[in-house]
Short mmCIF file of C-alpha atoms in Angstrom, two decimals:
data_model
loop_
_atom_site.label_atom_id
_atom_site.label_comp_id
_atom_site.label_asym_id
_atom_site.label_seq_id
_atom_site.Cartn_x
_atom_site.Cartn_y
_atom_site.Cartn_z
CA UNK A 289 -52.40 59.07 -25.98
CA UNK A 290 -53.59 55.98 -27.94
CA UNK A 291 -51.63 53.27 -29.74
CA UNK A 292 -51.19 55.40 -32.84
CA UNK A 293 -49.75 58.21 -30.76
CA UNK A 294 -47.38 55.78 -29.08
CA UNK A 295 -46.14 54.68 -32.47
CA UNK A 296 -45.80 58.30 -33.55
CA UNK A 297 -43.48 59.02 -30.63
CA UNK A 298 -41.39 55.97 -31.48
CA UNK A 299 -41.07 57.10 -35.09
CA UNK A 300 -40.07 60.60 -34.01
CA UNK A 301 -37.46 59.21 -31.64
CA UNK A 302 -35.93 56.99 -34.31
CA UNK A 303 -35.86 59.97 -36.68
CA UNK A 304 -33.96 61.94 -34.02
CA UNK A 305 -31.41 59.12 -33.74
CA UNK A 306 -30.80 59.33 -37.46
CA UNK A 307 -30.88 63.11 -37.80
CA UNK A 308 -29.38 64.44 -34.57
CA UNK A 309 -27.14 61.59 -33.43
CA UNK A 310 -26.46 60.37 -36.97
CA UNK A 311 -26.48 56.72 -35.99
CA UNK A 312 -26.08 54.09 -38.69
CA UNK A 313 -29.06 52.40 -40.29
CA UNK A 314 -28.03 49.12 -38.69
CA UNK A 315 -27.93 50.65 -35.20
CA UNK A 316 -31.29 52.37 -35.68
CA UNK A 317 -32.76 49.05 -36.85
CA UNK A 318 -31.60 47.47 -33.59
CA UNK A 319 -33.16 50.33 -31.59
CA UNK A 320 -36.41 49.93 -33.52
CA UNK A 321 -36.52 46.21 -32.77
CA UNK A 322 -35.90 46.75 -29.04
CA UNK A 323 -38.49 49.52 -28.85
CA UNK A 324 -41.03 47.37 -30.68
CA UNK A 325 -40.53 44.85 -27.89
CA UNK A 326 -41.43 47.61 -25.42
CA UNK A 327 -44.54 48.43 -27.46
CA UNK A 328 -45.67 44.80 -27.46
CA UNK A 329 -45.17 44.46 -23.72
CA UNK A 330 -47.03 47.73 -23.12
CA UNK A 331 -49.94 46.73 -25.36
CA UNK A 332 -50.29 43.49 -23.39
CA UNK A 333 -51.30 45.64 -20.42
CA UNK A 334 -54.35 46.93 -22.33
CA UNK A 335 -55.24 48.83 -25.47
CA UNK A 336 -55.43 52.22 -23.75
CA UNK A 337 -52.01 52.08 -22.07
CA UNK A 338 -49.72 55.00 -22.77
CA UNK A 339 -45.95 55.23 -22.48
CA UNK A 340 -46.40 58.04 -19.97
CA UNK A 341 -48.20 55.61 -17.64
CA UNK A 342 -45.36 53.07 -17.63
CA UNK A 343 -43.80 52.85 -14.19
CA UNK A 344 -40.63 51.45 -12.69
CA UNK A 345 -42.69 48.44 -11.59
CA UNK A 346 -43.82 47.75 -15.17
CA UNK A 347 -40.27 47.89 -16.53
CA UNK A 348 -39.11 45.43 -13.88
CA UNK A 349 -41.99 43.15 -14.85
CA UNK A 350 -41.08 43.45 -18.54
CA UNK A 351 -37.47 42.53 -17.80
CA UNK A 352 -38.63 39.49 -15.83
CA UNK A 353 -40.86 38.42 -18.72
CA UNK A 354 -37.97 38.65 -21.15
CA UNK A 355 -35.81 36.60 -18.78
CA UNK A 356 -38.51 33.92 -18.50
CA UNK A 357 -38.56 33.64 -22.30
CA UNK A 358 -34.91 32.66 -22.21
CA UNK A 359 -33.31 35.93 -23.34
CA UNK A 360 -29.73 36.25 -22.23
CA UNK A 361 -28.78 38.86 -19.61
CA UNK A 362 -26.77 40.76 -22.25
CA UNK A 363 -29.80 40.94 -24.59
CA UNK A 364 -32.03 42.18 -21.78
CA UNK A 365 -29.41 44.76 -20.80
CA UNK A 366 -29.33 46.03 -24.37
CA UNK A 367 -33.11 46.40 -24.48
CA UNK A 368 -33.16 48.24 -21.17
CA UNK A 369 -30.52 50.61 -22.49
CA UNK A 370 -32.61 51.32 -25.59
CA UNK A 371 -35.74 51.86 -23.49
CA UNK A 372 -33.87 54.14 -21.09
CA UNK A 373 -32.73 56.35 -23.95
CA UNK A 374 -36.24 56.52 -25.37
CA UNK A 375 -37.77 57.64 -22.07
CA UNK A 376 -35.04 60.26 -21.64
CA UNK A 377 -36.07 61.67 -25.01
CA UNK A 378 -39.80 61.31 -24.25
CA UNK A 379 -39.37 63.34 -21.04
CA UNK A 380 -38.36 66.28 -23.26
CA UNK A 381 -41.59 65.92 -25.24
CA UNK A 382 -44.20 65.33 -22.54
CA UNK A 383 -44.25 65.54 -18.72
CA UNK A 384 -42.91 62.40 -17.04
CA UNK A 385 -42.55 62.00 -13.28
CA UNK A 386 -39.34 60.01 -13.82
CA UNK A 387 -37.58 57.69 -16.20
CA UNK A 388 -39.16 54.30 -15.38
CA UNK A 389 -36.09 52.39 -16.60
CA UNK A 390 -33.67 54.06 -14.19
CA UNK A 391 -32.42 51.60 -11.59
CA UNK A 392 -33.69 48.52 -13.44
CA UNK A 393 -30.87 46.10 -14.14
CA UNK A 394 -30.70 42.98 -16.25
CA UNK A 395 -30.35 39.64 -14.45
CA UNK A 396 -26.77 38.81 -13.64
CA UNK A 397 -24.98 36.50 -16.00
CA UNK A 398 -24.83 33.03 -14.57
CA UNK A 399 -21.26 32.14 -13.75
CA UNK A 400 -20.25 28.85 -15.31
CA UNK A 401 -19.42 26.21 -12.76
CA UNK A 402 -15.78 25.20 -12.55
CA UNK A 403 -14.99 22.08 -14.54
CA UNK A 404 -14.01 19.36 -12.12
CA UNK A 405 -13.17 15.76 -12.81
CA UNK A 406 -14.71 12.77 -11.11
CA UNK A 407 -12.45 11.43 -8.36
CA UNK A 408 -11.60 8.24 -10.28
CA UNK A 409 -10.72 10.24 -13.39
CA UNK A 410 -8.52 12.66 -11.44
CA UNK A 411 -6.65 9.81 -9.77
CA UNK A 412 -6.21 8.05 -13.12
CA UNK A 413 -4.81 11.24 -14.62
CA UNK A 414 -2.21 11.96 -11.96
CA UNK A 415 -1.24 8.38 -11.10
CA UNK A 416 -0.91 6.91 -14.58
CA UNK A 417 2.32 6.72 -16.53
CA UNK A 418 2.29 8.39 -19.92
CA UNK A 419 2.19 5.46 -22.38
CA UNK A 420 4.09 7.51 -24.96
CA UNK A 421 7.04 8.34 -22.68
CA UNK A 422 9.82 6.49 -20.90
CA UNK A 423 8.44 5.90 -17.40
CA UNK A 424 11.89 6.25 -15.85
CA UNK A 425 12.95 9.41 -17.63
CA UNK A 426 13.59 12.58 -15.67
CA UNK A 427 10.72 14.48 -17.28
CA UNK A 428 8.27 11.61 -16.77
CA UNK A 429 9.10 11.50 -13.06
CA UNK A 430 9.00 15.29 -12.82
CA UNK A 431 5.60 15.35 -14.50
CA UNK A 432 4.12 12.74 -12.22
CA UNK A 433 5.40 14.55 -9.14
CA UNK A 434 3.93 17.86 -10.38
CA UNK A 435 0.57 16.37 -11.32
CA UNK A 436 0.24 14.46 -8.06
CA UNK A 437 1.04 17.61 -6.09
CA UNK A 438 -1.42 19.74 -8.05
CA UNK A 439 -4.26 17.41 -7.17
CA UNK A 440 -2.99 16.55 -3.70
CA UNK A 441 -2.84 20.16 -2.47
CA UNK A 442 -5.08 22.13 -4.84
CA UNK A 443 -2.30 24.52 -5.85
CA UNK A 444 -2.51 27.17 -8.52
CA UNK A 445 -0.14 26.46 -11.39
CA UNK A 446 1.87 29.59 -10.54
CA UNK A 447 2.22 28.37 -6.96
CA UNK A 448 3.43 24.98 -8.14
CA UNK A 449 6.00 26.53 -10.49
CA UNK A 450 7.25 28.78 -7.67
CA UNK A 451 7.96 25.95 -5.24
CA UNK A 452 11.51 25.43 -3.95
CA UNK A 453 13.07 22.26 -2.60
CA UNK A 454 13.41 24.02 0.75
CA UNK A 455 13.12 27.54 2.11
CA UNK A 456 15.96 29.56 0.58
CA UNK A 457 17.18 33.08 1.23
CA UNK A 458 20.46 34.09 -0.40
CA UNK A 459 21.96 36.50 -2.94
CA UNK A 460 18.87 38.70 -2.80
CA UNK A 461 16.57 35.77 -3.52
CA UNK A 462 13.89 34.52 -1.09
CA UNK A 463 11.56 31.57 -1.58
CA UNK A 464 7.93 32.36 -2.34
CA UNK A 465 7.01 28.73 -1.72
CA UNK A 466 8.69 25.55 -0.59
CA UNK A 467 8.01 21.95 0.38
CA UNK A 468 8.69 20.23 3.70
CA UNK A 469 8.72 16.50 2.99
CA UNK A 470 9.16 15.56 6.65
CA UNK A 471 6.11 17.59 7.67
CA UNK A 472 4.26 16.57 4.47
CA UNK A 473 3.21 20.12 3.64
CA UNK A 474 3.85 22.90 1.16
CA UNK A 475 3.96 26.59 1.93
CA UNK A 476 2.98 28.87 -0.94
CA UNK A 477 2.38 32.57 -1.57
CA UNK A 478 -1.03 33.07 -3.13
CA UNK A 479 -2.91 36.08 -4.42
CA UNK A 480 -2.33 39.29 -2.52
CA UNK A 481 0.94 37.96 -1.14
CA UNK A 482 -0.93 35.77 1.35
CA UNK A 483 1.03 32.73 2.52
CA UNK A 484 -0.64 29.45 3.42
CA UNK A 485 0.45 25.92 4.26
CA UNK A 486 -1.32 22.94 2.73
CA UNK A 487 -0.95 19.23 3.53
CA UNK A 488 0.59 16.92 0.92
CA UNK A 489 -0.77 13.41 0.48
CA UNK A 490 1.37 10.29 0.57
CA UNK A 491 1.17 9.53 -3.19
CA UNK A 492 2.50 13.02 -3.96
CA UNK A 493 5.27 12.63 -1.36
CA UNK A 494 6.35 9.34 -2.95
CA UNK A 495 6.25 10.82 -6.48
CA UNK A 496 8.40 13.77 -5.37
CA UNK A 497 10.86 11.43 -3.63
CA UNK A 498 11.21 9.47 -6.88
CA UNK A 499 11.89 12.68 -8.80
CA UNK A 500 14.47 14.23 -6.48
CA UNK A 501 17.50 12.02 -7.40
CA UNK A 502 17.09 12.93 -11.07
CA UNK A 503 16.51 16.57 -10.16
CA UNK A 504 19.96 16.65 -8.57
CA UNK A 505 21.61 15.54 -11.81
CA UNK A 506 19.55 17.95 -13.91
CA UNK A 507 20.06 21.07 -11.80
CA UNK A 508 23.09 22.93 -13.18
CA UNK A 509 22.14 26.59 -12.82
CA UNK A 510 24.14 28.92 -10.59
CA UNK A 511 21.24 31.37 -10.27
CA UNK A 512 19.63 31.09 -6.85
CA UNK A 513 16.10 31.09 -8.28
CA UNK A 514 16.69 28.13 -10.60
CA UNK A 515 19.05 26.26 -8.28
CA UNK A 516 16.42 26.26 -5.52
CA UNK A 517 13.49 25.22 -7.74
CA UNK A 518 11.70 21.97 -6.92
CA UNK A 519 10.60 21.33 -10.51
CA UNK A 520 12.87 21.87 -13.49
CA UNK A 521 12.70 22.02 -17.26
CA UNK A 522 14.82 19.89 -19.56
CA UNK A 523 17.44 22.68 -19.50
CA UNK A 524 17.72 22.57 -15.73
CA UNK A 525 15.96 25.88 -15.10
CA UNK A 526 12.77 26.46 -13.09
CA UNK A 527 9.77 25.10 -14.93
CA UNK A 528 7.27 27.76 -16.06
CA UNK A 529 3.48 27.70 -15.59
CA UNK A 530 3.04 27.51 -19.36
CA UNK A 531 5.25 24.43 -19.60
CA UNK A 532 3.25 22.76 -16.81
CA UNK A 533 0.03 23.50 -18.68
CA UNK A 534 1.35 21.97 -21.89
CA UNK A 535 2.78 18.92 -20.17
CA UNK A 536 -0.50 18.17 -18.41
CA UNK A 537 -2.46 18.66 -21.62
CA UNK A 538 -0.21 16.26 -23.55
CA UNK A 539 -0.29 13.77 -20.68
CA UNK A 540 -4.10 13.78 -20.66
CA UNK A 541 -4.20 13.35 -24.44
CA UNK A 542 -1.82 10.39 -24.24
CA UNK A 543 -4.14 8.76 -21.72
CA UNK A 544 -7.15 9.43 -23.95
CA UNK A 545 -8.77 11.71 -21.38
CA UNK A 546 -9.24 14.71 -23.66
CA UNK A 547 -7.64 17.88 -24.95
CA UNK A 548 -9.03 20.44 -22.48
CA UNK A 549 -7.44 19.24 -19.24
CA UNK A 550 -5.54 22.04 -17.51
CA UNK A 551 -3.93 22.57 -14.09
CA UNK A 552 -6.83 24.62 -12.73
CA UNK A 553 -9.13 21.69 -13.45
CA UNK A 554 -7.14 19.67 -10.92
CA UNK A 555 -7.49 22.55 -8.43
CA UNK A 556 -11.27 22.55 -9.00
CA UNK A 557 -11.33 18.78 -8.61
CA UNK A 558 -9.38 19.00 -5.36
CA UNK A 559 -11.84 21.56 -3.97
CA UNK A 560 -14.93 19.67 -5.06
CA UNK A 561 -13.70 16.34 -3.71
CA UNK A 562 -12.57 17.89 -0.43
CA UNK A 563 -15.98 19.49 0.04
CA UNK A 564 -17.81 16.28 -0.80
CA UNK A 565 -15.74 14.39 1.73
CA UNK A 566 -15.73 16.94 4.56
CA UNK A 567 -18.63 19.33 4.03
CA UNK A 568 -16.41 21.97 5.65
CA UNK A 569 -16.57 25.04 3.43
CA UNK A 570 -14.31 27.13 5.68
CA UNK A 571 -11.58 24.49 5.65
CA UNK A 572 -11.71 24.27 1.85
CA UNK A 573 -11.52 28.08 1.71
CA UNK A 574 -8.31 28.01 3.75
CA UNK A 575 -6.80 25.20 1.69
CA UNK A 576 -7.47 27.08 -1.54
CA UNK A 577 -6.29 30.41 -0.18
CA UNK A 578 -9.49 32.25 -1.06
CA UNK A 579 -9.77 35.66 0.59
CA UNK A 580 -13.58 35.44 0.59
CA UNK A 581 -15.87 32.53 1.36
CA UNK A 582 -17.96 33.62 -1.63
CA UNK A 583 -15.22 32.41 -3.98
CA UNK A 584 -15.39 28.97 -2.39
CA UNK A 585 -19.18 28.71 -2.33
CA UNK A 586 -19.26 27.95 -6.05
CA UNK A 587 -18.12 24.44 -5.17
CA UNK A 588 -21.31 23.85 -3.22
CA UNK A 589 -23.17 24.32 -6.51
CA UNK A 590 -20.76 21.99 -8.23
CA UNK A 591 -21.32 19.39 -5.54
CA UNK A 592 -25.12 19.66 -5.80
CA UNK A 593 -24.94 19.43 -9.58
CA UNK A 594 -23.19 16.08 -9.30
CA UNK A 595 -25.66 14.91 -6.65
CA UNK A 596 -28.53 15.91 -8.94
CA UNK A 597 -27.03 13.91 -11.80
CA UNK A 598 -26.75 10.83 -9.57
CA UNK A 599 -30.33 11.35 -8.36
CA UNK A 600 -31.70 11.68 -11.89
CA UNK A 601 -29.85 8.57 -12.99
CA UNK A 602 -30.72 6.38 -10.02
CA UNK A 603 -34.00 7.42 -8.40
CA UNK A 604 -37.03 5.51 -9.80
CA UNK A 605 -39.33 8.50 -9.49
CA UNK A 606 -36.81 10.75 -11.24
CA UNK A 607 -36.70 8.30 -14.17
CA UNK A 608 -40.48 8.34 -14.47
CA UNK A 609 -40.57 12.11 -14.50
CA UNK A 610 -37.82 12.44 -17.08
CA UNK A 611 -39.57 9.96 -19.39
CA UNK A 612 -42.74 12.04 -19.59
#
């Protein structure tokens, strides 16, 4: 089978896609482009190479070459799918020992690193008074207490919204989370119903203490859920995760920090800063309430990324290399 025969098989396969499977012209054009990529990679092995001689090893090599060229994992996966279908069809035309594409997978998509703030920026965000609001108003004090606690304890926004002033169990209601100011800790119920206790830093304790007198005047609900809530809305009901998200976003905008700040960013910042300071991955896992250490390991990448940025900016040899 020479190059012309190879091309003949490709043409016959594309004709079968149009005639038997009745695929659209646009879809067939995409198949043709992906199969032409296979032809080019095969020809690079030598002029006499035949499709029937392509092995599992060759397909893995082709996928690696595509990856090295910068093709995205999704593009490589699409090409592998097109090649797999072609070899399935080719096996009906000529003897093949196996489909060489079977078992070959595209590289995994790189997971984006969590967006964490620098420590100074995180502290500025949670400790600063909103310049557009009355610093002594109930909502301003509530916001500062919530933001300080988010960063202090690395809570999920749902965990923060679910916090009660103290453990409560009455009228069929039972606290999912609560704060103990004397012990300086919060107990929350995370994913999978798993409870954990997390320390609360002094700035957060002080912010909550400043909020509590106004909370007492604002709390008017007779429902056990709302009456027990640590953080309240303007109407005196339990604050929702969505309201917390919007308040933090507006607070960040007022401080000129940006429009994409969200509660989970403070959780990421907490984890990253804790890991930088302690180096104890297991402890950070427990503080975050991750069931698997794998979910926490992403912060080691985040930490190294920041170290690499500092290195590139400060090391004389790094500067020389980057200037070449």
